[in-house]
Each structure stands twice: as structure tokens, then as C-alpha cells.
Coordinates of N, CA and C in Angstrom, one line a residue:
X30 N 125.1 -20.8 56.7 CA 124.1 -20.8 57.7 C 124.7 -20.8 59.1
X31 N 124.1 -20.1 60.0 CA 124.7 -20.0 61.4 C 123.6 -20.3 62.4
X32 N 124.0 -20.9 63.5 CA 123.0 -21.1 64.7 C 123.4 -20.2 65.8
X33 N 122.3 -19.5 66.3 CA 122.6 -18.5 67.4 C 121.9 -19.2 68.6
X34 N 122.8 -19.2 69.7 CA 122.3 -19.6 70.9 C 122.0 -18.3 71.9
X35 N 120.8 -18.2 72.1 CA 120.3 -17.1 73.0 C 120.4 -17.5 74.5
X36 N 121.0 -16.8 75.2 CA 121.0 -17.1 76.7 C 120.0 -16.2 77.4
X37 N 118.8 -16.8 77.9 CA 117.7 -16.0 78.4 C 117.6 -16.7 79.8
X38 N 116.8 -16.0 80.6 CA 116.7 -16.4 82.1 C 115.4 -17.1 82.3
X39 N 114.6 -17.6 81.4 CA 113.3 -18.3 81.7 C 113.6 -19.6 82.2
X40 N 112.8 -20.1 83.2 CA 112.9 -21.5 83.8 C 112.0 -22.4 83.0
X41 N 112.6 -23.2 82.2 CA 111.8 -24.1 81.3 C 112.5 -25.3 80.9
X42 N 111.9 -26.2 80.4 CA 112.7 -27.4 79.8 C 112.9 -27.3 78.2
X43 N 112.4 -26.2 77.7 CA 112.6 -25.9 76.4 C 114.0 -25.9 76.0
X44 N 114.5 -26.6 75.1 CA 115.9 -26.6 74.7 C 116.7 -27.8 75.2
X45 N 116.0 -28.6 76.1 CA 116.6 -29.9 76.6 C 116.1 -31.0 76.0
X46 N 116.9 -31.8 75.4 CA 116.6 -33.0 74.7 C 116.1 -34.1 75.6
X47 N 114.8 -34.5 75.6 CA 114.5 -35.7 76.3 C 115.1 -37.0 75.8
X48 N 115.3 -37.0 74.5 CA 115.9 -38.2 73.9 C 117.3 -38.4 74.5
X49 N 118.2 -37.3 74.6 CA 119.5 -37.4 75.1 C 119.4 -37.9 76.6
X50 N 118.4 -37.6 77.4 CA 118.3 -38.0 78.8 C 117.9 -39.3 78.9
X51 N 117.1 -39.8 77.9 CA 116.7 -41.2 78.0 C 117.8 -42.1 77.6
X52 N 118.7 -41.6 76.6 CA 120.0 -42.4 76.3 C 120.8 -42.4 77.5
X53 N 121.1 -41.3 78.2 CA 121.9 -41.2 79.4 C 121.4 -42.3 80.4
X54 N 120.0 -42.3 80.7 CA 119.3 -43.3 81.6 C 119.8 -44.7 81.1
X55 N 119.7 -44.9 79.8 CA 120.1 -46.3 79.3 C 121.5 -46.6 79.5
X56 N 122.3 -45.6 79.2 CA 123.8 -45.7 79.6 C 124.0 -46.2 81.1
X57 N 123.5 -45.6 82.0 CA 123.7 -45.9 83.4 C 123.1 -47.1 83.8
X58 N 121.9 -47.5 83.2 CA 121.3 -48.8 83.5 C 122.1 -50.0 83.0
X59 N 122.6 -49.9 81.7 CA 123.3 -51.1 81.2 C 124.8 -51.1 81.9
X60 N 125.3 -50.0 82.4 CA 126.6 -49.9 82.9 C 126.6 -50.4 84.4
X61 N 125.5 -50.2 85.1 CA 125.5 -50.4 86.6 C 124.7 -51.8 86.9
X62 N 124.6 -52.7 85.9 CA 123.9 -53.9 86.2 C 124.7 -54.8 87.3
X63 N 126.0 -54.5 87.5 CA 126.8 -55.1 88.4 C 126.4 -54.9 89.8
X64 N 125.5 -53.9 90.0 CA 124.8 -53.8 91.3 C 124.3 -55.0 91.8
X65 N 123.7 -55.8 91.0 CA 123.1 -57.0 91.4 C 124.0 -58.2 91.5
X66 N 125.2 -58.0 91.0 CA 126.2 -59.3 91.0 C 127.4 -59.2 91.9
X67 N 127.8 -57.9 92.2 CA 129.1 -57.7 93.0 C 129.0 -56.5 93.8
X68 N 129.6 -56.4 95.0 CA 129.8 -55.2 95.9 C 131.1 -54.9 96.0
X69 N 131.3 -53.6 95.6 CA 132.8 -53.0 95.7 C 132.9 -52.2 97.0
X70 N 131.9 -51.2 97.2 CA 132.0 -50.5 98.4 C 130.6 -49.7 98.7
X71 N 130.4 -49.1 99.8 CA 129.2 -48.5 100.0 C 129.2 -47.2 99.1
X72 N 130.3 -46.5 99.0 CA 130.5 -45.3 98.1 C 130.1 -45.6 96.7
X73 N 130.6 -46.7 96.2 CA 130.5 -47.1 94.8 C 129.0 -47.4 94.5
X74 N 128.2 -48.2 95.5 CA 126.9 -48.5 95.3 C 126.0 -47.2 95.4
X75 N 126.3 -46.4 96.4 CA 125.5 -45.2 96.5 C 125.7 -44.3 95.3
X76 N 126.8 -44.1 94.7 CA 127.0 -43.4 93.6 C 126.3 -43.9 92.4
X77 N 126.3 -45.1 92.1 CA 125.6 -45.8 91.0 C 124.1 -45.6 91.1
X78 N 123.6 -45.8 92.4 CA 122.1 -45.7 92.6 C 121.8 -44.1 92.4
X79 N 122.6 -43.2 92.8 CA 122.3 -41.7 92.7 C 122.3 -41.4 91.2
X80 N 123.2 -42.0 90.4 CA 123.3 -41.7 88.9 C 122.0 -42.2 88.4
X81 N 121.6 -43.5 88.6 CA 120.4 -44.0 88.0 C 119.1 -43.2 88.4
X82 N 118.9 -42.9 89.8 CA 117.9 -42.2 90.2 C 117.7 -40.8 89.6
X83 N 118.8 -40.1 89.5 CA 118.8 -38.7 88.9 C 118.6 -38.8 87.4
X84 N 119.0 -39.8 86.7 CA 118.8 -39.9 85.2 C 117.4 -40.1 85.0
X85 N 116.8 -40.9 85.7 CA 115.3 -41.3 85.5 C 114.4 -40.2 86.0
X86 N 114.8 -39.5 87.0 CA 114.0 -38.4 87.6 C 114.0 -37.4 86.6
X87 N 115.1 -37.1 85.9 CA 115.2 -36.1 84.8 C 114.2 -36.4 83.7
X88 N 114.2 -37.7 83.3 CA 113.4 -38.1 82.3 C 111.9 -38.0 82.7
X89 N 111.7 -38.3 83.8 CA 110.2 -38.2 84.4 C 109.8 -36.7 84.4
X90 N 110.8 -35.8 84.8 CA 110.4 -34.3 84.9 C 110.1 -33.8 83.4
X91 N 111.0 -34.2 82.4 CA 110.8 -33.8 81.1 C 109.5 -34.2 80.4
X92 N 109.3 -35.5 80.5 CA 108.2 -36.2 79.9 C 106.8 -36.1 80.5
X93 N 106.9 -36.0 81.9 CA 105.6 -36.0 82.5 C 105.3 -34.8 83.3
X94 N 106.2 -34.5 84.3 CA 105.8 -33.3 85.2 C 105.9 -31.9 84.5
X95 N 106.9 -31.7 83.6 CA 106.9 -30.4 82.9 C 106.8 -30.6 81.4
X96 N 105.9 -31.5 80.9 CA 105.9 -31.9 79.6 C 105.4 -30.7 78.8
X97 N 104.7 -29.7 79.3 CA 104.1 -28.6 78.6 C 105.3 -27.7 78.1
X98 N 106.4 -27.7 78.7 CA 107.5 -26.8 78.3 C 108.6 -27.6 77.4
X99 N 108.3 -28.9 77.3 CA 109.3 -29.7 76.5 C 108.9 -29.6 75.1
X100 N 110.0 -29.2 74.2 CA 109.7 -29.0 72.8 C 110.0 -30.4 72.1
X101 N 109.1 -31.2 72.0 CA 109.1 -32.6 71.4 C 109.4 -32.5 69.9
X102 N 108.7 -31.4 69.4 CA 108.8 -31.3 67.9 C 110.3 -31.1 67.3
X103 N 110.9 -30.3 68.2 CA 112.4 -30.0 67.8 C 113.3 -31.1 68.2
X104 N 112.9 -32.0 69.2 CA 113.7 -33.0 69.6 C 113.5 -34.3 68.7
X105 N 113.9 -34.2 67.5 CA 113.4 -35.2 66.5 C 114.6 -36.0 66.0
X106 N 115.7 -36.0 66.7 CA 116.8 -37.0 66.2 C 116.4 -38.5 66.3
X107 N 116.8 -39.1 65.3 CA 116.4 -40.5 65.1 C 117.4 -41.3 66.0
X108 N 117.0 -41.7 67.2 CA 118.0 -42.4 68.1 C 118.3 -43.8 67.6
X109 N 117.4 -44.4 66.8 CA 117.9 -45.7 66.2 C 119.0 -45.7 65.4
X110 N 119.4 -44.5 64.9 CA 120.7 -44.4 64.1 C 121.9 -44.5 65.1
X111 N 121.7 -44.3 66.3 CA 122.7 -44.4 67.4 C 122.6 -45.8 67.9
X112 N 121.4 -46.3 68.3 CA 121.4 -47.5 69.1 C 121.7 -48.7 68.3
X113 N 121.4 -48.8 67.0 CA 121.6 -50.0 66.2 C 123.2 -50.2 66.1
X114 N 123.9 -49.1 65.6 CA 125.3 -49.3 65.3 C 126.1 -49.5 66.6
X115 N 125.6 -48.9 67.7 CA 126.3 -49.1 69.0 C 126.1 -50.5 69.5
X116 N 124.9 -51.0 69.4 CA 124.7 -52.3 69.8 C 125.5 -53.4 69.0
X117 N 125.5 -53.2 67.6 CA 126.3 -54.0 66.8 C 127.9 -53.9 67.2
X118 N 128.3 -52.7 67.4 CA 129.7 -52.6 67.8 C 130.1 -53.2 69.1
X119 N 129.1 -53.2 70.1 CA 129.3 -53.7 71.4 C 129.5 -55.3 71.3
X120 N 128.8 -55.9 70.4 CA 128.9 -57.3 70.1 C 130.3 -57.7 69.4
X121 N 130.8 -56.7 68.6 CA 132.1 -57.1 67.9 C 133.3 -56.7 68.7
X122 N 133.2 -55.6 69.4 CA 134.4 -55.1 70.0 C 134.1 -55.0 71.6
X123 N 134.6 -56.0 72.3 CA 134.5 -56.1 73.7 C 135.6 -56.8 74.4
X124 N 135.7 -56.9 75.7 CA 136.7 -57.5 76.4 C 136.3 -59.0 76.7
X125 N 135.1 -59.4 76.7 CA 134.5 -60.7 76.9 C 133.2 -60.8 76.4
X126 N 133.0 -62.0 75.7 CA 131.6 -62.2 75.2 C 130.6 -62.8 76.1
X127 N 130.3 -62.0 77.2 CA 129.3 -62.3 78.2 C 128.3 -61.1 78.2
X128 N 127.1 -61.4 78.6 CA 126.0 -60.5 78.7 C 126.4 -59.2 79.5
X129 N 126.8 -59.3 80.7 CA 127.2 -58.1 81.4 C 128.4 -57.4 80.7
X130 N 129.3 -58.0 80.2 CA 130.5 -57.4 79.5 C 130.0 -56.6 78.3
X131 N 129.2 -57.3 77.6 CA 128.6 -56.7 76.3 C 127.7 -55.4 76.7
X132 N 127.0 -55.5 77.7 CA 126.0 -54.5 78.1 C 127.0 -53.3 78.5
X133 N 128.0 -53.6 79.4 CA 129.0 -52.6 79.9 C 129.6 -51.8 78.7
X134 N 130.0 -52.6 77.7 CA 130.7 -52.1 76.5 C 129.7 -51.2 75.7
X135 N 128.3 -51.7 75.7 CA 127.3 -51.0 75.0 C 127.1 -49.6 75.7
X136 N 127.2 -49.6 77.0 CA 127.0 -48.3 77.7 C 128.2 -47.3 77.4
X137 N 129.3 -47.9 77.3 CA 130.5 -46.9 77.0 C 130.3 -46.3 75.6
X138 N 130.1 -47.2 74.7 CA 129.9 -46.7 73.2 C 128.7 -45.7 73.3
X139 N 127.6 -46.1 73.8 CA 126.4 -45.2 73.8 C 126.6 -43.8 74.5
X140 N 127.3 -43.9 75.6 CA 127.6 -42.6 76.2 C 128.5 -41.6 75.3
X141 N 129.2 -42.2 74.5 CA 130.0 -41.3 73.6 C 129.2 -40.5 72.6
X142 N 128.0 -41.0 72.3 CA 127.2 -40.4 71.2 C 125.8 -39.9 71.8
X143 N 125.5 -40.2 73.1 CA 124.3 -39.9 73.8 C 123.8 -38.4 73.8
X144 N 125.0 -37.5 73.6 CA 124.7 -36.0 73.5 C 124.3 -35.6 72.2
X145 N 124.4 -36.4 71.2 CA 124.0 -35.9 69.8 C 122.6 -35.6 69.6
X146 N 121.6 -36.1 70.2 CA 120.2 -35.6 70.1 C 120.2 -34.1 70.6
X147 N 120.9 -33.9 71.8 CA 120.9 -32.6 72.4 C 121.5 -31.5 71.4
X148 N 122.7 -31.9 70.9 CA 123.3 -31.0 69.9 C 122.5 -30.7 68.6
X149 N 121.9 -31.7 68.2 CA 121.1 -31.6 67.0 C 119.9 -30.8 67.2
X150 N 119.3 -30.9 68.5 CA 118.1 -30.1 68.8 C 118.4 -28.7 68.9
X151 N 119.6 -28.3 69.5 CA 120.0 -26.9 69.6 C 120.4 -26.4 68.2
X152 N 120.9 -27.2 67.3 CA 121.2 -26.8 65.9 C 119.8 -26.5 65.1
X153 N 118.8 -27.4 65.5 CA 117.5 -27.3 64.7 C 116.9 -26.1 65.2
X154 N 116.8 -25.8 66.6 CA 115.9 -24.7 67.1 C 116.7 -23.3 67.0
X155 N 118.1 -23.4 67.0 CA 118.9 -22.2 66.8 C 119.1 -21.5 68.0
X156 N 118.7 -21.9 69.2 CA 118.8 -21.2 70.5 C 118.8 -22.1 71.7
X157 N 119.2 -21.7 72.8 CA 119.3 -22.5 74.0 C 119.2 -21.5 75.2
X158 N 118.5 -22.0 76.2 CA 118.5 -21.2 77.4 C 119.8 -21.0 78.0
X159 N 120.2 -20.0 78.8 CA 121.3 -19.9 79.4 C 121.8 -21.1 80.2
X160 N 120.8 -21.6 81.0 CA 121.0 -22.8 81.9 C 121.5 -24.0 81.0
X161 N 120.8 -24.1 79.7 CA 121.2 -25.3 79.0 C 122.6 -25.3 78.5
X162 N 123.1 -24.0 78.2 CA 124.4 -23.9 77.7 C 125.4 -24.3 78.8
X163 N 125.1 -23.7 80.2 CA 126.0 -24.2 81.1 C 125.9 -25.6 81.4
X164 N 124.7 -26.3 81.4 CA 124.6 -27.7 81.5 C 125.4 -28.5 80.6
X165 N 125.3 -28.1 79.3 CA 126.1 -28.7 78.2 C 127.6 -28.7 78.5
X166 N 128.0 -27.4 78.9 CA 129.4 -27.2 79.2 C 129.9 -28.2 80.3
X167 N 129.2 -28.3 81.4 CA 129.6 -29.1 82.5 C 129.5 -30.6 82.2
X168 N 128.6 -30.9 81.3 CA 128.5 -32.3 80.9 C 129.7 -32.7 80.1
X169 N 130.1 -31.8 79.1 CA 131.3 -32.0 78.4 C 132.5 -32.0 79.3
X170 N 132.6 -31.1 80.3 CA 133.7 -31.1 81.2 C 134.0 -32.3 82.0
X171 N 132.8 -32.9 82.4 CA 132.7 -34.1 83.1 C 133.5 -35.3 82.3
X172 N 133.1 -35.3 81.0 CA 133.7 -36.2 80.2 C 135.3 -36.0 80.0
X173 N 135.6 -34.7 79.8 CA 136.9 -34.3 79.5 C 137.9 -34.7 80.7
X174 N 137.2 -34.5 81.9 CA 138.0 -34.9 83.2 C 138.2 -36.5 83.3
X175 N 137.3 -37.2 82.6 CA 137.7 -38.6 82.6 C 139.0 -38.9 81.8
X176 N 139.2 -38.1 80.6 CA 140.3 -38.3 79.9 C 141.6 -37.9 80.7
X177 N 141.5 -36.8 81.6 CA 142.7 -36.5 82.4 C 142.8 -37.7 83.5
X178 N 141.8 -38.2 84.0 CA 141.9 -39.4 85.0 C 142.6 -40.5 84.3
X179 N 142.3 -40.8 82.9 CA 142.8 -42.0 82.3 C 144.4 -41.7 82.1
X180 N 144.7 -40.6 81.9 CA 146.2 -40.3 81.5 C 146.8 -40.5 83.0
X181 N 146.2 -39.9 84.0 CA 146.9 -40.0 85.3 C 147.0 -41.5 85.8
X182 N 146.0 -42.3 85.5 CA 146.1 -43.8 85.9 C 147.0 -44.6 85.0
X183 N 147.1 -44.2 83.7 CA 148.1 -44.8 82.9 C 149.6 -44.6 83.4
X184 N 149.8 -43.3 83.9 CA 151.2 -43.0 84.3 C 151.4 -43.5 85.7
X185 N 150.5 -43.6 86.6 CA 150.7 -44.1 88.0 C 150.5 -45.6 88.2
X186 N 149.6 -46.3 87.3 CA 149.2 -47.7 87.5 C 149.5 -48.5 86.2
X187 N 149.7 -47.9 85.2 CA 149.9 -48.6 83.9 C 148.6 -49.1 83.4
X188 N 147.5 -48.5 83.9 CA 146.2 -48.9 83.5 C 145.7 -48.2 82.2
X189 N 145.2 -49.0 81.3 CA 144.8 -48.4 80.0 C 143.5 -49.2 79.5
X190 N 142.4 -48.6 79.4 CA 141.2 -49.2 78.9 C 140.9 -48.5 77.5
X191 N 141.3 -49.4 76.5 CA 141.2 -48.8 75.1 C 139.8 -48.5 74.7
X192 N 138.6 -49.2 75.1 CA 137.4 -49.0 74.7 C 136.9 -47.7 75.3
X193 N 137.2 -47.6 76.7 CA 136.7 -46.4 77.4 C 137.4 -45.1 76.8
X194 N 138.7 -45.2 76.7 CA 139.5 -44.1 76.3 C 139.2 -43.6 74.8
X195 N 139.1 -44.5 73.9 CA 138.6 -44.2 72.5 C 137.3 -43.5 72.4
X196 N 136.3 -44.1 73.2 CA 134.9 -43.6 73.3 C 134.9 -42.3 73.9
X197 N 135.7 -42.1 74.9 CA 135.8 -40.7 75.7 C 136.4 -39.7 74.8
X198 N 137.3 -40.0 73.9 CA 137.9 -39.1 73.0 C 136.9 -38.6 72.0
X199 N 136.2 -39.6 71.5 CA 135.1 -39.3 70.4 C 134.1 -38.4 71.0
X200 N 133.7 -38.6 72.2 CA 132.7 -37.8 72.9 C 133.2 -36.4 73.0
X201 N 134.5 -36.3 73.5 CA 135.0 -35.1 73.8 C 135.1 -34.2 72.5
X202 N 135.4 -34.9 71.3 CA 135.5 -34.2 70.1 C 134.2 -33.6 69.7
X203 N 133.1 -34.3 70.0 CA 131.7 -33.7 69.8 C 131.5 -32.4 70.4
X204 N 132.2 -32.2 71.5 CA 132.0 -30.9 72.3 C 132.9 -29.8 71.9
X205 N 134.0 -30.1 71.2 CA 134.9 -29.2 70.9 C 134.4 -27.9 70.5
X206 N 133.6 -27.7 69.4 CA 133.0 -26.5 68.9 C 132.2 -25.8 70.0
X207 N 131.4 -26.6 70.7 CA 130.7 -26.0 71.9 C 131.5 -25.4 72.9
X208 N 132.6 -26.0 73.2 CA 133.6 -25.6 74.3 C 134.1 -24.2 73.9
X209 N 134.5 -24.2 72.5 CA 135.1 -22.9 72.0 C 134.2 -21.7 72.1
X210 N 132.9 -22.0 71.7 CA 131.9 -20.8 71.7 C 131.4 -20.6 73.1
X211 N 131.4 -21.6 73.9 CA 131.1 -21.3 75.4 C 132.1 -20.3 75.9
X212 N 133.3 -20.6 75.7 CA 134.4 -19.6 76.3 C 134.4 -18.3 75.7
X213 N 134.2 -18.3 74.4 CA 134.5 -17.0 73.5 C 133.2 -16.2 73.6
X214 N 132.0 -16.7 73.8 CA 130.8 -16.0 73.8 C 130.1 -15.9 75.1
X215 N 129.7 -17.1 75.7 CA 128.9 -17.1 76.9 C 129.7 -16.5 78.1
X216 N 130.9 -16.9 78.3 CA 131.7 -16.5 79.5 C 132.1 -15.0 79.3
X217 N 132.1 -14.4 78.0 CA 132.4 -13.1 77.9 C 131.1 -12.2 78.0
X218 N 130.0 -12.8 78.2 CA 128.7 -12.0 78.6 C 128.0 -11.5 77.3
X219 N 128.3 -12.1 76.1 CA 127.6 -11.5 74.9 C 126.2 -12.0 74.9
X220 N 125.9 -13.0 75.6 CA 124.4 -13.4 75.7 C 124.0 -14.3 74.6
X221 N 124.9 -14.6 73.5 CA 124.6 -15.5 72.6 C 125.9 -16.2 72.0
X222 N 125.6 -17.3 71.4 CA 126.7 -18.0 70.8 C 126.3 -18.3 69.4
X223 N 127.3 -18.1 68.4 CA 127.0 -18.5 67.0 C 127.8 -19.6 66.6
X224 N 127.3 -20.6 66.2 CA 128.0 -21.8 65.6 C 127.9 -21.9 64.2
X225 N 129.0 -21.7 63.4 CA 128.9 -21.8 62.0 C 128.6 -23.3 61.7
X226 N 127.6 -23.3 60.6 CA 127.2 -24.7 60.2 C 127.2 -24.7 58.8
X227 N 127.6 -25.9 58.1 CA 127.6 -26.0 56.6 C 126.1 -25.8 56.2
X228 N 126.1 -25.3 54.8 CA 124.9 -25.0 54.3 C 124.3 -26.4 53.9

């Protein structure tokens, strides 16, 4: 069986997983609770607020403003299969057993798997808009650049965050097939991507 990604020019939310967007909103919410407890810098505060606002604005657009173009039937991934194990793991593996630290750890673990509903939806429908493939590529690239940042920080500062690094590697692995097909199909202008899937 194979999945074909068709790159078309229609402006729609079809092909975008609302469930993945909700999970990303939850990621940023649980990660940035320190907005209420500590101040690092104006830049840090503004960026956290921007991430939160954009995450929930996207959820609003998908589920309310443009709900007629949202394919809820295909966005059927069972997110509880992600939330329950991630919540359990955040209690078992963290740096300090405190509410903020557990929620921060939860956000790191959840971010590593939050893209799965989106990848599942594309696999189920067999196609994605051109803008969706570009969106997924840059979302994956954003995470891959985190890995480069961690390597740089380790060599320059001796800093190593095992939880964040392992989770980042896991998330990047989920994107590997997509990256390969994006470079070999979409960027070469074939207009479609074929992802081999097991029967």
C-alpha cells in the first residue's frame, strides 16, 4: 500500500489535523507556566506569549472560523493513546517532583509525539495540500534545529538536557520519511509524494 501526497493550490484547512494543533497548544501551555512565577527577559516573555496566542488562534481558526473546511472525520487519531503514557512518563522521569517541573517535562514529552495525529491523518486521507507539506517540513526543521542548538551548547557550555535531547531525537525520527519524500518529490516539482506503507 502507498500513500500519495497531492500538492494542490486550494486555500483550505483540509489536511490539517486539529488534534495536533490542540496538542501543541497544550505543549506551550504546560511549558510556559513559569510566565506566572518568574521573569527572565522581555524577549523571553514576549516569545512565550506569541507562541501561546498563535497556537490557540490556530485552534480557533480550525474548529470555529473555518470549521467547514476541516476534515474532522479523517482527523481520528486517539489522542488519549499519547496523553496517558506521556503523563505517566512525566511523573516517572523528571528532574524534580514538583508541579511546574512535572508539567514542563510533560510538555517536552508531549511535543515529541504531538505531530502523530497529523501524520496519521495524512496517511489516512492519502493526500495533503501543498501548503500542508511545506508546513510539516518547517515544523520538522524547527525541531531538527533544536538538535543542532543542543550540540552547540554542549560543546560551548557543557550543557546537556537528557530529557529534552532524547525527546527531540524521537520527534525528529518521526519526520525522517517525510523529510526524505519532501526533498525528493516536492522540491523537485513532481507535485506529489508517495510514502510506502506496510500492508
